[in-house]
Coordinates of C-alpha atoms in Angstrom, one line a residue:
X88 CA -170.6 43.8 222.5
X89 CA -167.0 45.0 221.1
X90 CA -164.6 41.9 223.3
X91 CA -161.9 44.3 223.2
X92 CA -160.6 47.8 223.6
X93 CA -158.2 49.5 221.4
X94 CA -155.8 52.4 222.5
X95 CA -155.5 55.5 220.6
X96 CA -152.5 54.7 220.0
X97 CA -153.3 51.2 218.2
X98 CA -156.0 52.7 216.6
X99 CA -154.3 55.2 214.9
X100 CA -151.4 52.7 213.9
X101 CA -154.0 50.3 211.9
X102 CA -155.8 53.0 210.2
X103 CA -152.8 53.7 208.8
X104 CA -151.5 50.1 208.3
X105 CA -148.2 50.7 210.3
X106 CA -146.6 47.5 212.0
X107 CA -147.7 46.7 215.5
X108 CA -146.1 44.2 218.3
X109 CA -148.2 42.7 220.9
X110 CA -147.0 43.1 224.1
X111 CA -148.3 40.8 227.4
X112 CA -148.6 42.4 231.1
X113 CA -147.7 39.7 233.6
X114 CA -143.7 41.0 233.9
X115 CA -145.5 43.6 234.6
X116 CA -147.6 42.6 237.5
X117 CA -146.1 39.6 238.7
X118 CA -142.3 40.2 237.2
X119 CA -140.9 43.0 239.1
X120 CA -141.6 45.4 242.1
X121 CA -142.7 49.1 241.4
X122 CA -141.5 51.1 239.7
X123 CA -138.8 49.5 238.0
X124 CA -141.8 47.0 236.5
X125 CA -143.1 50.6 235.0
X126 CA -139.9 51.6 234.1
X127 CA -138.6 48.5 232.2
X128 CA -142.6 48.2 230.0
X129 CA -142.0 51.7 228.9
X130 CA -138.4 51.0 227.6
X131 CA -139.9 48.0 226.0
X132 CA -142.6 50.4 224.2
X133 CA -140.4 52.6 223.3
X134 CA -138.1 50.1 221.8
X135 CA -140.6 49.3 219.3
X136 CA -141.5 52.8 218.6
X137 CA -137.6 53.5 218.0
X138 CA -137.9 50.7 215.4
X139 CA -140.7 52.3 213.7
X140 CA -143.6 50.0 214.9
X141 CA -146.2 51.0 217.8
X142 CA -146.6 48.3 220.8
X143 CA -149.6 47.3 222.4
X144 CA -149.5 46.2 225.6
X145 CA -152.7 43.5 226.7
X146 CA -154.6 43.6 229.4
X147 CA -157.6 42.7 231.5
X148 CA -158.6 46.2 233.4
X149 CA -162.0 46.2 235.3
X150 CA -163.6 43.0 233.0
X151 CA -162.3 44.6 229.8
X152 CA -159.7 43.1 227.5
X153 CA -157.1 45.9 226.4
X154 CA -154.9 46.1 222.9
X155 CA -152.7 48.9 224.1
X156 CA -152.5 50.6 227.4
X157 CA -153.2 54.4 227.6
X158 CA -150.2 55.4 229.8
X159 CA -152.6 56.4 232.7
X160 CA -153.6 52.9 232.5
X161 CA -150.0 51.8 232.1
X162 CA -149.0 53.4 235.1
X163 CA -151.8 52.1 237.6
X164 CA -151.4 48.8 236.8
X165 CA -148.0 48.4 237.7
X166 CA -149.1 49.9 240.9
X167 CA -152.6 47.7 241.3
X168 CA -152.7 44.6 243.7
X169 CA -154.5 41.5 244.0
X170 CA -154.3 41.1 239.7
X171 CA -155.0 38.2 238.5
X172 CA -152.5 35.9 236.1
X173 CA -154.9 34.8 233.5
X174 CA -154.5 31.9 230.5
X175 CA -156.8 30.6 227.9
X176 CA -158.8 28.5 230.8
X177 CA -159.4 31.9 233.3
X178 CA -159.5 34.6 230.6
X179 CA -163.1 35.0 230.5
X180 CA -164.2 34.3 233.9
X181 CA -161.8 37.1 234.9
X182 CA -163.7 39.4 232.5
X183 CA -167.2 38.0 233.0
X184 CA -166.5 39.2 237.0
X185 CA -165.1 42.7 235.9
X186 CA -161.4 41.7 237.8
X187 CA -158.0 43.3 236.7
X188 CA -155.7 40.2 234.4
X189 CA -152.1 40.5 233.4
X190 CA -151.9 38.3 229.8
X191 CA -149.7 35.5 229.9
X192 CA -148.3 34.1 226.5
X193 CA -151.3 32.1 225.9
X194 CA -153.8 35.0 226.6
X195 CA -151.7 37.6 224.9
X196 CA -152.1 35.8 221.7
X197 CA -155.6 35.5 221.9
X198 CA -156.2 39.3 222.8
X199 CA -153.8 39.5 219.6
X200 CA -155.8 37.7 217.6
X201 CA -158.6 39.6 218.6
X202 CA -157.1 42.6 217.8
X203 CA -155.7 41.8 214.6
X204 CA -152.3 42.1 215.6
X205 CA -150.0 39.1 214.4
X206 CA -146.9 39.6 215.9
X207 CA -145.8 39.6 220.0
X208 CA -142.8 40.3 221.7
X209 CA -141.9 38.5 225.5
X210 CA -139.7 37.6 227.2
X211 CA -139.6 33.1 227.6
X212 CA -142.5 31.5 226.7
X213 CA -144.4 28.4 229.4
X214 CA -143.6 24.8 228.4
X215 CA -143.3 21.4 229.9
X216 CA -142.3 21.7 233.5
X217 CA -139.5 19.7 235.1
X218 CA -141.0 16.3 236.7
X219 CA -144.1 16.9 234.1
X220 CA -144.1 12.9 233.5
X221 CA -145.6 12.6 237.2
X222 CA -147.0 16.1 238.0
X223 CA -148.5 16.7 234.0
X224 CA -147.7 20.1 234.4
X225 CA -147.6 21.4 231.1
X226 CA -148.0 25.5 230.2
X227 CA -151.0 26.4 227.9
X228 CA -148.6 28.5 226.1
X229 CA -147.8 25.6 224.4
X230 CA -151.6 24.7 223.0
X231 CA -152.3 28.2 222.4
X232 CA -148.9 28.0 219.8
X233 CA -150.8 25.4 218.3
X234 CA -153.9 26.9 217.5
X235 CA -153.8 30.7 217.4
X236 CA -152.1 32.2 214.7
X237 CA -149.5 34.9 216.0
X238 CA -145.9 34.6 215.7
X239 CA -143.9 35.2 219.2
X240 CA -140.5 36.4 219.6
X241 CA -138.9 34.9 222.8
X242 CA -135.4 33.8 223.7
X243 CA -137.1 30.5 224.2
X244 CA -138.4 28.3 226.9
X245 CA -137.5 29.6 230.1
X246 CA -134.5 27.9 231.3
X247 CA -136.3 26.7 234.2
X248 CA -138.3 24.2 232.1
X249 CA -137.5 21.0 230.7
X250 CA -136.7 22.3 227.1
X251 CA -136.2 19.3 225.5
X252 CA -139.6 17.9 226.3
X253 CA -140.8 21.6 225.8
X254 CA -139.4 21.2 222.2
X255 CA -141.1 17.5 221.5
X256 CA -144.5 19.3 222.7
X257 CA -144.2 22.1 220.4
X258 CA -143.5 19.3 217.4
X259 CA -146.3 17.7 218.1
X260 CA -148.4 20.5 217.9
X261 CA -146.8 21.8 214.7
X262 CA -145.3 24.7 215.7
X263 CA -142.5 25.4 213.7
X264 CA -139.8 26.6 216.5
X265 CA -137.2 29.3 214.5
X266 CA -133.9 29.7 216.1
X267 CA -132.6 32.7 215.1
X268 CA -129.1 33.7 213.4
X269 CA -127.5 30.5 214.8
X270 CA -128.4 26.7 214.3
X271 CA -128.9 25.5 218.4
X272 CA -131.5 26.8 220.8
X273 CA -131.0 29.8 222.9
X274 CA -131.4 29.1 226.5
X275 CA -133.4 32.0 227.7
X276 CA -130.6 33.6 230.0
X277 CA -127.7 32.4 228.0
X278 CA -126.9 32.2 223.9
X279 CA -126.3 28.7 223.3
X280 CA -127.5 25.4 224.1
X281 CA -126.5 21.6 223.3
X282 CA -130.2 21.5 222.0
X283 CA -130.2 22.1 218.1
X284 CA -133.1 24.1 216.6
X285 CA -135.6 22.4 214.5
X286 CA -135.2 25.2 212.4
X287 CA -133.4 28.1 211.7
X288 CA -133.5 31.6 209.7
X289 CA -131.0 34.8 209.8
X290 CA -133.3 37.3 208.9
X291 CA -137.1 38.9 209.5
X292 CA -138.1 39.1 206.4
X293 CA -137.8 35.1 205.9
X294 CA -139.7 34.7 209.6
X295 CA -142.4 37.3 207.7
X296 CA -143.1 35.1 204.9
X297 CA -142.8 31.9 206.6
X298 CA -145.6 33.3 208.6
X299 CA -147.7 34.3 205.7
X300 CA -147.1 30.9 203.8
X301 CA -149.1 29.2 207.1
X302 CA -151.7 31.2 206.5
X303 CA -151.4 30.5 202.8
X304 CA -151.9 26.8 203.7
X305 CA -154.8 27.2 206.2
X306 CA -152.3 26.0 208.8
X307 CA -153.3 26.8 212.5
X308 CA -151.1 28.0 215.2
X309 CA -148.2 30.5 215.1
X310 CA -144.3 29.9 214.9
X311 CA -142.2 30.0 217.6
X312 CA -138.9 33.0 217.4
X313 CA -136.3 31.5 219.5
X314 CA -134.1 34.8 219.6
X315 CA -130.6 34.5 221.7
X316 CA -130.2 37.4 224.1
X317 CA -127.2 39.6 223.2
X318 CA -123.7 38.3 224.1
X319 CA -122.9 41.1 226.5
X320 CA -125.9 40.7 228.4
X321 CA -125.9 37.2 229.1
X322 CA -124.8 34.8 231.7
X323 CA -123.2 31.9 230.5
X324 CA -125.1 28.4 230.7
X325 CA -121.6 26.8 232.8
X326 CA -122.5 30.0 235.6
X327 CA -126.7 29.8 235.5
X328 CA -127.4 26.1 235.0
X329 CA -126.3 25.2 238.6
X330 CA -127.9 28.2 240.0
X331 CA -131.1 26.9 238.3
X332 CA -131.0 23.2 239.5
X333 CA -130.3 24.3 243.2
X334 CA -133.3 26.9 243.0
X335 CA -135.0 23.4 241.9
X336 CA -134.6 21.2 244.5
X337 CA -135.3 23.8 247.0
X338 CA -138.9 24.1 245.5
X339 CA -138.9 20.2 245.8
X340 CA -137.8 20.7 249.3
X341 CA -140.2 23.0 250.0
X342 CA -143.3 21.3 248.2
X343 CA -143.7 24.5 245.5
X344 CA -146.3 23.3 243.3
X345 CA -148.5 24.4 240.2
X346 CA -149.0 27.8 239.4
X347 CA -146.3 29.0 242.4
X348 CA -143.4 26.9 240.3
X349 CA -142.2 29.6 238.4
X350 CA -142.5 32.9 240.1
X351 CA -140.9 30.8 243.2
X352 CA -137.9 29.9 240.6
X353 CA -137.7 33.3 239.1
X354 CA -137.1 35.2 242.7
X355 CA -134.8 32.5 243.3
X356 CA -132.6 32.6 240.6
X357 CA -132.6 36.7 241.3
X358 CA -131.5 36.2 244.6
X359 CA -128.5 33.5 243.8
X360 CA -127.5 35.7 240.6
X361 CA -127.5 38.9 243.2
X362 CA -129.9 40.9 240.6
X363 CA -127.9 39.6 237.3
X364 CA -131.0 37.4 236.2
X365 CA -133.2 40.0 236.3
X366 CA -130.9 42.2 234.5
X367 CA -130.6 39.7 231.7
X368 CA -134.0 39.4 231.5
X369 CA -134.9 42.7 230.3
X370 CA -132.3 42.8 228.3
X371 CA -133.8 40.2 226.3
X372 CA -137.3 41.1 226.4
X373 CA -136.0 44.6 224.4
X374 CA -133.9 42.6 222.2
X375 CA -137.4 40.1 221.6
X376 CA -139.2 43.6 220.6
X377 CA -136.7 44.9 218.7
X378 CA -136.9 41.9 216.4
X379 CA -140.6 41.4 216.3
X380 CA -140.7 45.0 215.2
X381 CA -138.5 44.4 212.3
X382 CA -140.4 41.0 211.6
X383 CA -143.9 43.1 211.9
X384 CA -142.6 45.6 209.2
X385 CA -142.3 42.7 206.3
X386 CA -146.1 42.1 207.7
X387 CA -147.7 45.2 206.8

């Protein structure tokens, strides 16, 4: 049986050998409310398309894994309920019981894989949660950057996370982590950090064939794209960081645990910020496309 389902639109694209950017569905479903979520995944489509690649947007609809949404199918799941947010470890029970999934990192890269696509655009990837050396919560993103070999374009480890520890994690696994166009990490809502990048390269062509030499070597695993959000869009580390550490200790205070950490954070943050975090963050997801389809041209 054929484990996924290609759009017409993907289709298309690969007989023809032009670039395509992976695209994942939970700031879809558990990102945004209707019908701004529908609104913001189309700009993010048609960003790529304006940069001459074609997107594909994973999903899990009815038990069947999706490379590219038809825009019928686009359109109802931003409206569906009840959708499961599915990783390596839930991915195919939610398809063996025929339930609607929204990708996270880790299952977007393996819907990639599966769909030959090698390059994928999101917003901040999973990593090593704050407090992780008692509660050992750890994302899968971070295994799945080890092992499956697609290059993601994010403006790093959400902000929320503990990014150094995120950063020793991804070294361990041998993920080379890229910072793009400047030589410190970006800090998913702001440009700069006090972190410098393990490694850094100006332009997608380099990302391209540093991509193609893993293969080369029979390496495993992807590289990390740690692209900085544009200057005008972003809110300064000095204005978000102690927004972030009081929307920390009231999940402490509150007993948030596990899988209700981040999306607890998240609404948060967008509260304290009065709607700029949220603003910020789709500003960076387009800027994230926008690169990965220039870094998906050099791959064709």
């Amino acid at each position: 049986m054929a484990m996924i389902t290609k759009s017409t639109e993907l289709l298309k694209a690969q007989e023809n050998g032009l670039p395509v950017v992976a695209l994942e569905s939970t700031i879809i479903t558990h990102g945004m409310p209707f019908p701004q979520n529908l609104e913001t995944a189309r700009m993010v489509e048609d960003d790529i398309r304006a940069a001459g690649a074609v997107p594909a947007t994973m999903a899990v609809i009815d038990g069947t894994l999706h490379a590219g949404l038809e825009p019928d199918q686009l359109e109802a799941l931003a409206q569906a309920r009840d959708v499961d947010k599915v990783s390596r470890a839930d991915m195919a029970v939610c398809m063996s019981l025929g339930r609607t999934g929204a990708t996270t990192v880790a299952a977007t890269m393996i819907a990639a894989r599966l769909a030959g696509i090698s390059v994928f655009a999101t917003g901040g990837i999973g990593g090593v949660h704050r407090g992780a050396e008692d509660t050992f919560d750890i994302s899968a993103d971070l295994a799945e950057l080890g092992q499956t070999a697609v290059t993601v374009v994010a403006a790093g480890a959400k902000a929320i996370l503990d990014v150094p520890k995120t950063l020793e994690v991804l070294e361990t696994y041998g993920v080379p982590v890229i910072a793009y166009g400047q030589p410190d990490m970006p800090a998913f809502w702001s440009r700069h950090s006090d972190l410098p990048a393990p490694l850094s390269m100006s332009s997608a062509q380099d990302i391209a064939k540093a991509h193609r030499m893993r293969a080369a070597l029979g390496l495993p695993g992807g590289q990390l794209v740690a692209n900085p959000v544009p200057e005008e869009d972003e809110i300064p580390a000095a204005q978000i960081n102690p927004i972030i550490a009081q929307a920390l200790a009231e999940a402490t205070e509150q007993g948030i645990t596990a899988k209700q950490v981040t999306p607890f954070l998240l609404q948060r943050i967008f509260e304290l910020t009065e709607g700029r975090s949220l603003v910020t963050n789709i500003a960076l997801v387009r800027n994230n496309a926008r690169l990965a389809a220039e870094i998906a041209h050099h791959l064709v």
